[in-house]
mmCIF file of C-alpha atoms in Angstrom:
data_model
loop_
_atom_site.group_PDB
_atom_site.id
_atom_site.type_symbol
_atom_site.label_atom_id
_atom_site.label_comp_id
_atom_site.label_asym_id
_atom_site.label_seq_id
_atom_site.Cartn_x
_atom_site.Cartn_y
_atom_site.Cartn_z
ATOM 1 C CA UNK A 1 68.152 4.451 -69.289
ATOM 2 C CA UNK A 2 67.421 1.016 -70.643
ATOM 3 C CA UNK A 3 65.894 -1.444 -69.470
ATOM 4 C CA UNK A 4 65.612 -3.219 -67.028
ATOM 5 C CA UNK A 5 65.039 -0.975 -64.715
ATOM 6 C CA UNK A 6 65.878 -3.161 -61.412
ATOM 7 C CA UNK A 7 65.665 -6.583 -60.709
ATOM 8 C CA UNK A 8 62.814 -6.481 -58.401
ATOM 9 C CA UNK A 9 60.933 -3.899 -56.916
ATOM 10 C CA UNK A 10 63.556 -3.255 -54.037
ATOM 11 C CA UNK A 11 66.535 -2.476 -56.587
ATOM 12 C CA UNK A 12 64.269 -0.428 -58.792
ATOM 13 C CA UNK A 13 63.367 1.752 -56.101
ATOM 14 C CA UNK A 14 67.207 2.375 -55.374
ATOM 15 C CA UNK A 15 67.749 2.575 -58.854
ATOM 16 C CA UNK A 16 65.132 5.694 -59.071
ATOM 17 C CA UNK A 17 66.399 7.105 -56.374
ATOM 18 C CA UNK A 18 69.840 7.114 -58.054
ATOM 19 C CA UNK A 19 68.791 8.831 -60.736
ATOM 20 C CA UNK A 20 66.658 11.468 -59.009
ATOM 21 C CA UNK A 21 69.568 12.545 -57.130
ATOM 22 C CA UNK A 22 71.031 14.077 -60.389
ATOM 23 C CA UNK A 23 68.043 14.618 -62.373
ATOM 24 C CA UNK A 24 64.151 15.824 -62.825
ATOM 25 C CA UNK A 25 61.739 13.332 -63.424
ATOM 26 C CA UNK A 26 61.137 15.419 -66.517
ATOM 27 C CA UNK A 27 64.778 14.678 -67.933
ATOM 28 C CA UNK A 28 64.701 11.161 -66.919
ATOM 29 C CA UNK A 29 63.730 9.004 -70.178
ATOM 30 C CA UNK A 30 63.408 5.131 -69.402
ATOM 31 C CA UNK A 31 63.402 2.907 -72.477
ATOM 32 C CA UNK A 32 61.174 0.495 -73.570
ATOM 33 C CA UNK A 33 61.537 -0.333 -77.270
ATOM 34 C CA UNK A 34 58.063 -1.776 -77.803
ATOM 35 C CA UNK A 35 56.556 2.053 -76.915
ATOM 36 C CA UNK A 36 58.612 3.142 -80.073
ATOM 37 C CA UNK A 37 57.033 0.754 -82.787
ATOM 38 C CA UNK A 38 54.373 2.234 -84.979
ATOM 39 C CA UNK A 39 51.441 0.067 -84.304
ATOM 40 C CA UNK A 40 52.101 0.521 -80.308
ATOM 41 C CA UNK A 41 52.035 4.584 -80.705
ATOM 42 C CA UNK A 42 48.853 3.893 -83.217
ATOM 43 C CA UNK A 43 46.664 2.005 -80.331
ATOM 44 C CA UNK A 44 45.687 5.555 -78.865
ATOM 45 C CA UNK A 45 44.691 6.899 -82.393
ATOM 46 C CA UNK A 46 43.325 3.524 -83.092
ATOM 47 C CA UNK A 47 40.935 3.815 -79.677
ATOM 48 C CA UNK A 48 39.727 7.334 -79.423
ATOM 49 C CA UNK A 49 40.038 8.784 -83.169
ATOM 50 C CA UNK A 50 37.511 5.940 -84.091
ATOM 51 C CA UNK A 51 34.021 5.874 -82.919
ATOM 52 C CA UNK A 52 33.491 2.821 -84.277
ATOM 53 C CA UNK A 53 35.621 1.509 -81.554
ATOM 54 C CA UNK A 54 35.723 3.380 -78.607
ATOM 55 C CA UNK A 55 31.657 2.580 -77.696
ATOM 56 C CA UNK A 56 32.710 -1.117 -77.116
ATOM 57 C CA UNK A 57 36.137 -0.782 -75.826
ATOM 58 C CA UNK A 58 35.184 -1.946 -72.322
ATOM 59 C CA UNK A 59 33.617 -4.976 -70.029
ATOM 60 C CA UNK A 60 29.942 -4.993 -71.739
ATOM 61 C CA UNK A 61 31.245 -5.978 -75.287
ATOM 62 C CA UNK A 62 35.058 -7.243 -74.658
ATOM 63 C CA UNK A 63 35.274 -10.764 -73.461
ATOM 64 C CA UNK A 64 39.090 -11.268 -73.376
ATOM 65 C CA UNK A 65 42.222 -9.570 -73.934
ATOM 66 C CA UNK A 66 45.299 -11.433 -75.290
ATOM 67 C CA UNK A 67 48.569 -9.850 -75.392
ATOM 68 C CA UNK A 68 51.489 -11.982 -76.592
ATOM 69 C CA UNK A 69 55.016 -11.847 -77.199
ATOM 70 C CA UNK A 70 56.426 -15.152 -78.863
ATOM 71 C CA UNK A 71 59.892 -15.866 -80.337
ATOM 72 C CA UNK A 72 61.723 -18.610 -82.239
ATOM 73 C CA UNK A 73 65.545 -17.712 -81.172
ATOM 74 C CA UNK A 74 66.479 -19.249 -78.122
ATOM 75 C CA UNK A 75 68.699 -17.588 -75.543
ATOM 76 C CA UNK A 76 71.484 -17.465 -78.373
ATOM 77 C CA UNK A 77 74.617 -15.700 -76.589
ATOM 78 C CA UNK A 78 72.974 -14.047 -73.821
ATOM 79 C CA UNK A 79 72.870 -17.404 -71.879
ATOM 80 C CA UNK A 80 74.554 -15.480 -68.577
ATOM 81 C CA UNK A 81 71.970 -12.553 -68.824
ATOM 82 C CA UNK A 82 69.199 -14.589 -69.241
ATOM 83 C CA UNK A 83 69.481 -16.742 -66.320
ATOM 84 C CA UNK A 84 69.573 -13.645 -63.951
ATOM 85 C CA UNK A 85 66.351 -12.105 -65.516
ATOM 86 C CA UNK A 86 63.976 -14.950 -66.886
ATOM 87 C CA UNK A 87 61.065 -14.520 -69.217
ATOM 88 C CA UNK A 88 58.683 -12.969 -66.305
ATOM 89 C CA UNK A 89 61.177 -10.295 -65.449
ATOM 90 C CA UNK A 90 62.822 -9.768 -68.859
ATOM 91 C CA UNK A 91 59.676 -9.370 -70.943
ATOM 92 C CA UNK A 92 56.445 -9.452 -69.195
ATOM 93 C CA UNK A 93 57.357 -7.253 -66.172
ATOM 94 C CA UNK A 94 58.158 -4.127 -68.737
ATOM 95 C CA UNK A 95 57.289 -4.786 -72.816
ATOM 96 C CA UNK A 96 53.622 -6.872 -71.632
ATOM 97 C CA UNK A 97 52.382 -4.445 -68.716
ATOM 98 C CA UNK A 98 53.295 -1.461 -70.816
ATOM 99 C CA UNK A 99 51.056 -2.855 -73.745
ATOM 100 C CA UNK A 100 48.332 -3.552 -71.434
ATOM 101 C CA UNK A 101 48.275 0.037 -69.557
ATOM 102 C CA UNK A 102 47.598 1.255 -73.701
ATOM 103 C CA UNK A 103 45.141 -1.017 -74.127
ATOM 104 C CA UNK A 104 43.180 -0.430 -71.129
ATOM 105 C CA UNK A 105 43.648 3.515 -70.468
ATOM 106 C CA UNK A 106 41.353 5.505 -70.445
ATOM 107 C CA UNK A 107 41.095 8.810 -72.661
ATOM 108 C CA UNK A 108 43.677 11.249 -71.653
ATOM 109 C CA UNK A 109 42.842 14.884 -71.177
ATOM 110 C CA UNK A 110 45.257 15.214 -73.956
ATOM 111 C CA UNK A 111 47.976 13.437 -75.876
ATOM 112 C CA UNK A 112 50.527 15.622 -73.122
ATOM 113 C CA UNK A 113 52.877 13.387 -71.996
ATOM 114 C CA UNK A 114 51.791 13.226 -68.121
ATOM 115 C CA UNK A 115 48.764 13.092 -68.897
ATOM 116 C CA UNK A 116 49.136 9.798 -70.898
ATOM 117 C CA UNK A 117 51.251 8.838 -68.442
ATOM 118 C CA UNK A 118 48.703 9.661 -65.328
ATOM 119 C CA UNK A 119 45.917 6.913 -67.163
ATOM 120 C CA UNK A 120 49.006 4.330 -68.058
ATOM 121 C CA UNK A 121 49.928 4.251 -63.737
ATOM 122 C CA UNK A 122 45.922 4.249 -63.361
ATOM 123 C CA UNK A 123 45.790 0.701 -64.929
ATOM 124 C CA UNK A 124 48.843 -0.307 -63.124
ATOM 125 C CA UNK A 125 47.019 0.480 -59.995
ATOM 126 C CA UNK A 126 44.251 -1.488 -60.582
ATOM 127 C CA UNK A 127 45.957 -4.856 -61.304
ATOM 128 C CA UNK A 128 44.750 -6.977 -58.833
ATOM 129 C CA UNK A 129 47.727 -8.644 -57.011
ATOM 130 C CA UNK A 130 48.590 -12.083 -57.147
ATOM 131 C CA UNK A 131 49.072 -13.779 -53.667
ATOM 132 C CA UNK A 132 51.016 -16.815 -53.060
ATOM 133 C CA UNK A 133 48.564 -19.159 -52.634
ATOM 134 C CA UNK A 134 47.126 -17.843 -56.148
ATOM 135 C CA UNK A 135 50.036 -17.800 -58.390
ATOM 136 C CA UNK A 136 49.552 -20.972 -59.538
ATOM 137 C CA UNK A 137 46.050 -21.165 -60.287
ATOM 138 C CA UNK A 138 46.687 -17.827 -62.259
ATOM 139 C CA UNK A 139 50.059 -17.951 -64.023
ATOM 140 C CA UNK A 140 52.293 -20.514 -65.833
ATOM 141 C CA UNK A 141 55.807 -20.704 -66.402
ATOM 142 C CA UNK A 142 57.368 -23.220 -68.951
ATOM 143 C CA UNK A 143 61.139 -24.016 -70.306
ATOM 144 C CA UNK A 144 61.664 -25.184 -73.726
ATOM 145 C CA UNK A 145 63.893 -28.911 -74.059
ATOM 146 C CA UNK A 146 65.122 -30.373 -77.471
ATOM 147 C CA UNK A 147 62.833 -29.680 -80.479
ATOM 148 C CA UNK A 148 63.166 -28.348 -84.098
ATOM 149 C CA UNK A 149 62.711 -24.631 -84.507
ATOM 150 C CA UNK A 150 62.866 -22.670 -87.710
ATOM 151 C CA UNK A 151 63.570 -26.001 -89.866
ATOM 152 C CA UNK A 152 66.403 -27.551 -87.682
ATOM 153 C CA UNK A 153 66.858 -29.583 -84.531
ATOM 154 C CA UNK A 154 67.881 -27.098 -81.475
ATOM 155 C CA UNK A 155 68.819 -27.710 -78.552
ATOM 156 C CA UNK A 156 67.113 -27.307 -75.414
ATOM 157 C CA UNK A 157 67.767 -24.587 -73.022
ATOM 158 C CA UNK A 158 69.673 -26.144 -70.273
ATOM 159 C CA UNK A 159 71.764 -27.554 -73.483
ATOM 160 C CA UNK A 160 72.403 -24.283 -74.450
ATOM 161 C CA UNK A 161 75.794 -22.218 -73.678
ATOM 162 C CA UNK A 162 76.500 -20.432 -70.490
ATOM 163 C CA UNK A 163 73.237 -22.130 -68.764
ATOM 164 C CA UNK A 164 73.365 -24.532 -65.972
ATOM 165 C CA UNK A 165 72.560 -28.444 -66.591
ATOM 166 C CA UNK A 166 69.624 -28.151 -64.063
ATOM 167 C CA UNK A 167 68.500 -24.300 -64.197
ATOM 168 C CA UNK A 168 65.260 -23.402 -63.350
ATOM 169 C CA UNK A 169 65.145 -20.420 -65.117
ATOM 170 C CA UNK A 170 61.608 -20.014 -67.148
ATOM 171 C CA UNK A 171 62.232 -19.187 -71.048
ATOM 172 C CA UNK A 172 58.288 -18.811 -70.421
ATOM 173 C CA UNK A 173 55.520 -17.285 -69.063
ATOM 174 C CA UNK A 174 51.781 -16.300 -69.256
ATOM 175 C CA UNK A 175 49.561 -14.161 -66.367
ATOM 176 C CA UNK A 176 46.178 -13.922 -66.156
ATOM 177 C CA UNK A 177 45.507 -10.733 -65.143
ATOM 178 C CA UNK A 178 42.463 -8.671 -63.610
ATOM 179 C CA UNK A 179 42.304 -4.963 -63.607
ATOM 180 C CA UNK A 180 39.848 -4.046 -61.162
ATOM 181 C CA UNK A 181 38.066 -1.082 -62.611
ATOM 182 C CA UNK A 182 34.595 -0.074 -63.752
ATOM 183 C CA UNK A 183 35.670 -0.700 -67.513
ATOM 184 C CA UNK A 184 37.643 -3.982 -67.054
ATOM 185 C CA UNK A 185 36.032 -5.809 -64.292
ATOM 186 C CA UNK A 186 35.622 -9.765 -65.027
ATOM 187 C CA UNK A 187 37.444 -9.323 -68.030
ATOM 188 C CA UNK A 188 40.374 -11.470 -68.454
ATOM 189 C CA UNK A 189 44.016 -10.090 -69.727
ATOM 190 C CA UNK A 190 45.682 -13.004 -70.927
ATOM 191 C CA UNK A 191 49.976 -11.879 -71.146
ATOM 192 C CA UNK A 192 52.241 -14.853 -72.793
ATOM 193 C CA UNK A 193 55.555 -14.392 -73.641
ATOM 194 C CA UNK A 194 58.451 -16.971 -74.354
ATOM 195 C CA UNK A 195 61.556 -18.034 -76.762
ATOM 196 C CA UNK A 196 61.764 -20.961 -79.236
ATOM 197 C CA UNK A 197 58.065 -20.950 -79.750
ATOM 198 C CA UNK A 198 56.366 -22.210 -83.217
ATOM 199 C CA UNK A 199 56.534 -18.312 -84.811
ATOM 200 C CA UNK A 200 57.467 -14.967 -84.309
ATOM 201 C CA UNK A 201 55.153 -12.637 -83.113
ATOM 202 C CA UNK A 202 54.053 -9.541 -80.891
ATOM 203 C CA UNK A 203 50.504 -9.144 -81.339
ATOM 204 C CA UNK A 204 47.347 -7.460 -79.034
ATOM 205 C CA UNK A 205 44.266 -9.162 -79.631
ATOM 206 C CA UNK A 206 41.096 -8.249 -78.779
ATOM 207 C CA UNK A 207 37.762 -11.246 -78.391
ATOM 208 C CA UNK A 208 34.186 -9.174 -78.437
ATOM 209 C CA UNK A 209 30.985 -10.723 -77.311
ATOM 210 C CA UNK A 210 29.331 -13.683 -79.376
ATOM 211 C CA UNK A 211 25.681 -12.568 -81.127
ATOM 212 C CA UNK A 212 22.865 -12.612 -78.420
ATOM 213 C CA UNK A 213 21.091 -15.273 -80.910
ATOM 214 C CA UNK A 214 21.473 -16.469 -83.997
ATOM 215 C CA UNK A 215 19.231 -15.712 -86.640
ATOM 216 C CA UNK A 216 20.249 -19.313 -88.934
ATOM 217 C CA UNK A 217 18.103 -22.472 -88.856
ATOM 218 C CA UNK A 218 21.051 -24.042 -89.063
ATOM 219 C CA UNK A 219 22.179 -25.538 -85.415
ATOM 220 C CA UNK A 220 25.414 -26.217 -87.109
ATOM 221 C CA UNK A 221 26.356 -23.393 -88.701
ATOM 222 C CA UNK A 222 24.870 -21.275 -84.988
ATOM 223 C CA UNK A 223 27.829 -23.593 -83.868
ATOM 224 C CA UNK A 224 30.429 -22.480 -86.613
ATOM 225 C CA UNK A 225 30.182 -18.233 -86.114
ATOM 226 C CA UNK A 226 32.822 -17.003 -84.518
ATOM 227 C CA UNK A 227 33.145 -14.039 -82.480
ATOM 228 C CA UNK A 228 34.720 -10.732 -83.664
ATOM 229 C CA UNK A 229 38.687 -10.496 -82.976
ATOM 230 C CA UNK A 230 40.543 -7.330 -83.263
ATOM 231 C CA UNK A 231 44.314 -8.036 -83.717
ATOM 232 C CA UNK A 232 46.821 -5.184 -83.668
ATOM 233 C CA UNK A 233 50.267 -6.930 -84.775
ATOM 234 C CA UNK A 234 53.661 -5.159 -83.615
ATOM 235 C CA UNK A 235 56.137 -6.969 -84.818
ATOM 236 C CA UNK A 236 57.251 -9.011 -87.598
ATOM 237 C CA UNK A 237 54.569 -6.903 -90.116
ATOM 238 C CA UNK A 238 53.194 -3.830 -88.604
ATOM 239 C CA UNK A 239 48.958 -3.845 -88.954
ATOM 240 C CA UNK A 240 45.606 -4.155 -88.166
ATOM 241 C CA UNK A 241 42.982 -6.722 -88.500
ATOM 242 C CA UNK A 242 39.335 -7.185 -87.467
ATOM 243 C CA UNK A 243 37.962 -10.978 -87.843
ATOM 244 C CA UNK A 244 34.070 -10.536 -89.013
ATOM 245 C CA UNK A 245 31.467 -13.106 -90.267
ATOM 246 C CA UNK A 246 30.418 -13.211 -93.959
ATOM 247 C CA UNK A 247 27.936 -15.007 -96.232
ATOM 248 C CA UNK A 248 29.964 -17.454 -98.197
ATOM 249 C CA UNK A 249 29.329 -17.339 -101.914
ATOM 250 C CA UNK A 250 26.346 -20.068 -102.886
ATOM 251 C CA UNK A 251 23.066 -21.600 -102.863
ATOM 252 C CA UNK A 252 22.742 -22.507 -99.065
ATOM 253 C CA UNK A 253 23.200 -19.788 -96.384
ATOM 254 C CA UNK A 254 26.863 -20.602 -95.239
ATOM 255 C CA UNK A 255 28.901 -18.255 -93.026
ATOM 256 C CA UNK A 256 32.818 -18.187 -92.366
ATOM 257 C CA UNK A 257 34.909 -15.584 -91.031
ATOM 258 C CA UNK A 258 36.593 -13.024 -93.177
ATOM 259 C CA UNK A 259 39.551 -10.348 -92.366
ATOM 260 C CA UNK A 260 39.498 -6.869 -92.989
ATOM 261 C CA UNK A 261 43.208 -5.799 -92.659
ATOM 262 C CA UNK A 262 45.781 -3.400 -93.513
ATOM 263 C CA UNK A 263 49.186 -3.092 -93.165
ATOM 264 C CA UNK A 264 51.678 -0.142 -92.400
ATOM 265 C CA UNK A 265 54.352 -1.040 -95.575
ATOM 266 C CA UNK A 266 51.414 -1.516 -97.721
ATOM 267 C CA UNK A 267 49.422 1.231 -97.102
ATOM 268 C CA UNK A 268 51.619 4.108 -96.450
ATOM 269 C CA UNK A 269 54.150 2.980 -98.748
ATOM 270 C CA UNK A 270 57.132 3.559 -95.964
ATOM 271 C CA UNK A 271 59.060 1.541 -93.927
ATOM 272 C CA UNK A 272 58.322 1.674 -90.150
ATOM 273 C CA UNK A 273 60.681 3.727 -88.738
ATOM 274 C CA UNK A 274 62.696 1.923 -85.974
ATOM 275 C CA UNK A 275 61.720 2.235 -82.861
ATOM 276 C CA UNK A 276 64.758 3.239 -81.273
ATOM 277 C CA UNK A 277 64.992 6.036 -83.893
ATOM 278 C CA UNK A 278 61.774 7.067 -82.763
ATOM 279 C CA UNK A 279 63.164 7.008 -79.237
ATOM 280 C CA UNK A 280 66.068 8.434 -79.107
ATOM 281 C CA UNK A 281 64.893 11.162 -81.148
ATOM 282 C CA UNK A 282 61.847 12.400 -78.642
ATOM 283 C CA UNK A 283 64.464 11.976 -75.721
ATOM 284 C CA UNK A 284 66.622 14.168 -77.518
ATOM 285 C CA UNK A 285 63.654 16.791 -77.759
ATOM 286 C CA UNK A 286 61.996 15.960 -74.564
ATOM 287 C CA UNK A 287 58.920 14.381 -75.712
ATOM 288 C CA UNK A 288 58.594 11.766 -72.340
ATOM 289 C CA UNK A 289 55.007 10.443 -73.326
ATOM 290 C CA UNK A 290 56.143 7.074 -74.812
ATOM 291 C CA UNK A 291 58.737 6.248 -71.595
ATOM 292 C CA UNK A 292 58.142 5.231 -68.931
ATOM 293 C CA UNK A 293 57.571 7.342 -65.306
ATOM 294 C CA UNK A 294 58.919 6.246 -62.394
ATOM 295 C CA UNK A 295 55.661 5.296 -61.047
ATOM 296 C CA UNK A 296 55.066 2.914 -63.654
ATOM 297 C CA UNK A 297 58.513 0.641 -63.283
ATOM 298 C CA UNK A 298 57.817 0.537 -59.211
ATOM 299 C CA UNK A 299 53.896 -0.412 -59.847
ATOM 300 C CA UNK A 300 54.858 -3.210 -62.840
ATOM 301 C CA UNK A 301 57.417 -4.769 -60.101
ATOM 302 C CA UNK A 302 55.265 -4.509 -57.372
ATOM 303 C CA UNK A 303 52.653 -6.605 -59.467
ATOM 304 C CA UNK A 304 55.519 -9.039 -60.483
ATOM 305 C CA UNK A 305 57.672 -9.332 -57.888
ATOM 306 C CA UNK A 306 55.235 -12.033 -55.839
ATOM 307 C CA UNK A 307 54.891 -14.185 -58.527
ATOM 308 C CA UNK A 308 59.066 -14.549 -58.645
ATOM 309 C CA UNK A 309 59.078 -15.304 -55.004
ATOM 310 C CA UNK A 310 56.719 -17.864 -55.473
ATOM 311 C CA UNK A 311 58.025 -19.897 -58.711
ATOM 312 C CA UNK A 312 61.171 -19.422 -56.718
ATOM 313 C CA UNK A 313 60.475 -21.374 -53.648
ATOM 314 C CA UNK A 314 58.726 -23.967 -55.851
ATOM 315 C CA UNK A 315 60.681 -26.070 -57.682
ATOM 316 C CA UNK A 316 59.515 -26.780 -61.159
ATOM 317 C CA UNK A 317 59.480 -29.395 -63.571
ATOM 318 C CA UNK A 318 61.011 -28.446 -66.283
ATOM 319 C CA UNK A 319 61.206 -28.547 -69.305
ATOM 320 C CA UNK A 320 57.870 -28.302 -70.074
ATOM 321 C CA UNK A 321 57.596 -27.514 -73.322
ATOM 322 C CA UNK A 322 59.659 -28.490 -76.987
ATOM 323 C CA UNK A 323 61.448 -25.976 -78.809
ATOM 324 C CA UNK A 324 59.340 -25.303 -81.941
ATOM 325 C CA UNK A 325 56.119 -25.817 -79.723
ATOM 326 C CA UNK A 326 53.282 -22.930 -78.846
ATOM 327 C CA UNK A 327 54.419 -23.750 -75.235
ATOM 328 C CA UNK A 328 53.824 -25.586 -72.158
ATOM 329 C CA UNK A 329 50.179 -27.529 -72.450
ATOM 330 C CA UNK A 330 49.399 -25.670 -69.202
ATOM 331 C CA UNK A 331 49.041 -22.872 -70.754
ATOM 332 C CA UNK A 332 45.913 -23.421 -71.848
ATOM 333 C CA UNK A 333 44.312 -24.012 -69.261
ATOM 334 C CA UNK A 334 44.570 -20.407 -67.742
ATOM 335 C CA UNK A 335 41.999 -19.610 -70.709
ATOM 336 C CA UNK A 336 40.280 -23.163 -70.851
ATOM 337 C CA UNK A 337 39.012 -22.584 -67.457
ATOM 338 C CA UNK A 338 36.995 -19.700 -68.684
ATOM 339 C CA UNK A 339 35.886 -21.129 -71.874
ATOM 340 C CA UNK A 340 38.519 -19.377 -74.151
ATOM 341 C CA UNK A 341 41.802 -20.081 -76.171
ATOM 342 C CA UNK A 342 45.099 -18.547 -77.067
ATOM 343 C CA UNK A 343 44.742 -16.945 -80.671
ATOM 344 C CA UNK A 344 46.948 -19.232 -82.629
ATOM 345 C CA UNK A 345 50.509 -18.064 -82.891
ATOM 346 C CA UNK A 346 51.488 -16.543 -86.250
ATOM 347 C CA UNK A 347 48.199 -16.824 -87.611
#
């Protein structure tokens, strides 16, 4: 089954219960093509086969969490689709909480499929809801108007075909989310997604703890270090990166940041295989670990589901936000608040 699975939590439930009235869990394979790309299946070797990493994978050295999902194409000919779904429900409901649950698992008894699955719902679990009279302190939504994307002037997306002149259908969205566990708790999950942004991009990015004190005379350059960031990039190049500090070459002690990186095509010398090829091949042998359980679709609309009712009884003012842009300037402020900032997009 593809998604979406459901259009809120109501339909999903009837949707499941469709499907369990001809089949086992076990035979039931829901897809979500992000769980098919390479880097996404690498983030559990990347956590627990390294312990370099593992040791500070949690609230005492992690500050933030950014998980984003950015495009430059607009709604292109799926005008009439996208204004029943929206960015929350098309993209952050399923693709942004499944990329979350991997980051912020913890270690499986093995790499069985319900057991990977069991630590996935865990996370779900522990999202702390979002009530009404929350939602907008702790989410924004955004749609783009007239801009220039990709070189030329585009239109914006009440412009575009199939859409109406006054929709109020967001082409954006970003969360901040809590997971209220003993290895997450006070650490903000930042999820963005949204179409005709400034570049392409599905990345996971993780912000460690500054230095306890600087060792530098130098008030200035104390001022210039920048914390450790740990990007994982999905999608358009396939890699890793880890952002350190460095002595730049000289007389004077300087410092500026440095990237130690590889990437899939470069080091393997293979193409990514498609995730869908991935997929449909382990549904085909009955390898369920990278779909998703029924559990998981009714917890991610049960999270997202209050945050629809509420944009929905509030009109917005839209649009918000010019095609080509990194989004709607509210935006930042979900991070700004707690002295942080989006990782820039495409960087």
């Amino acid at each position: 089954i593809e998604k979406p699975f459901g259009y809120n939590l109501a339909e999903a439930r009837r949707l499941n219960d469709l499907a369990a009235c001809h089949f086992d869990e076990s035979e039931i394979f829901r897809i979500d093509h992000y769980l098919g790309k390479e880097t996404v299946q690498n983030l559990l070797v990347l956590r627990f086969a390294n312990t370099v990493l593992e040791p500070l994978w949690n609230r005492k050295y992690v500050v933030w969490v950014q998980v984003t999902a950015a495009e430059t194409l607009g709604v292109e000919s799926r005008g009439g689709h996208y204004e029943q779904s929206g960015a929350l429900r098309d993209m952050l409901q399923m693709h942004l909480l499944q990329l979350l649950t991997l980051v912020a698992m913890e270690q499986p008894a093995s790499f069985a499929a319900g057991d990977i699955r069991d630590e996935k719902a865990k996370v779900l679990r522990a999202l702390r809801p979002i009530p009404a009279d929350l939602v907008a302190r702790e989410t924004v939504r955004g749609q783009y108007g007239p801009g220039r994307a990709d070189g030329r002037d585009v239109p914006g997306y009440r412009q575009e075909p199939g859409i109406a002149p006054d929709s109020r259908v967001e082409t954006y969205a970003a969360v901040r989310a809590w997971i209220d566990n003993w290895r997450w708790q006070g650490v903000p999950f930042y999820l963005r997604t949204g179409k005709r942004l400034s570049a392409r991009t599905t990345e996971i990015a993780v912000g460690f703890q500054h230095v306890p004190t600087c060792l530098f005379s130098d008030r200035g350059l104390c001022g210039r270090l920048e914390p450790n960031v740990l990007v994982i990039s999905i999608q358009p190049r396939e890699g890793v990166h880890l952002r350190l500090s460095s002595r730049i070459p000289g007389g004077d002690v300087n410092v500026g940041p440095v990237r130690l990186a590889f990437d899939y095509s470069e080091t393997f010398g293979v193409r990514p295989v498609d995730a869908y090829e991935t997929l449909l091949a382990d549904a085909l042998a009955g390898h369920a670990s990278l779909f998703a359980r029924r559990d998981q679709v009714e917890l991610s609309w049960q999270y997202v589901d209050p945050i629809v009712e509420t944009w929905a009884a509030q009109p917005p003012e839209f649009p918000n936000y010019a095609a080509g842009s990194a989004g709607p300037a509210d935006a930042d402020r979900l991070l700004a608040e707690l002295g942080h900032r989006w990782e820039p997009l495409g960087a």
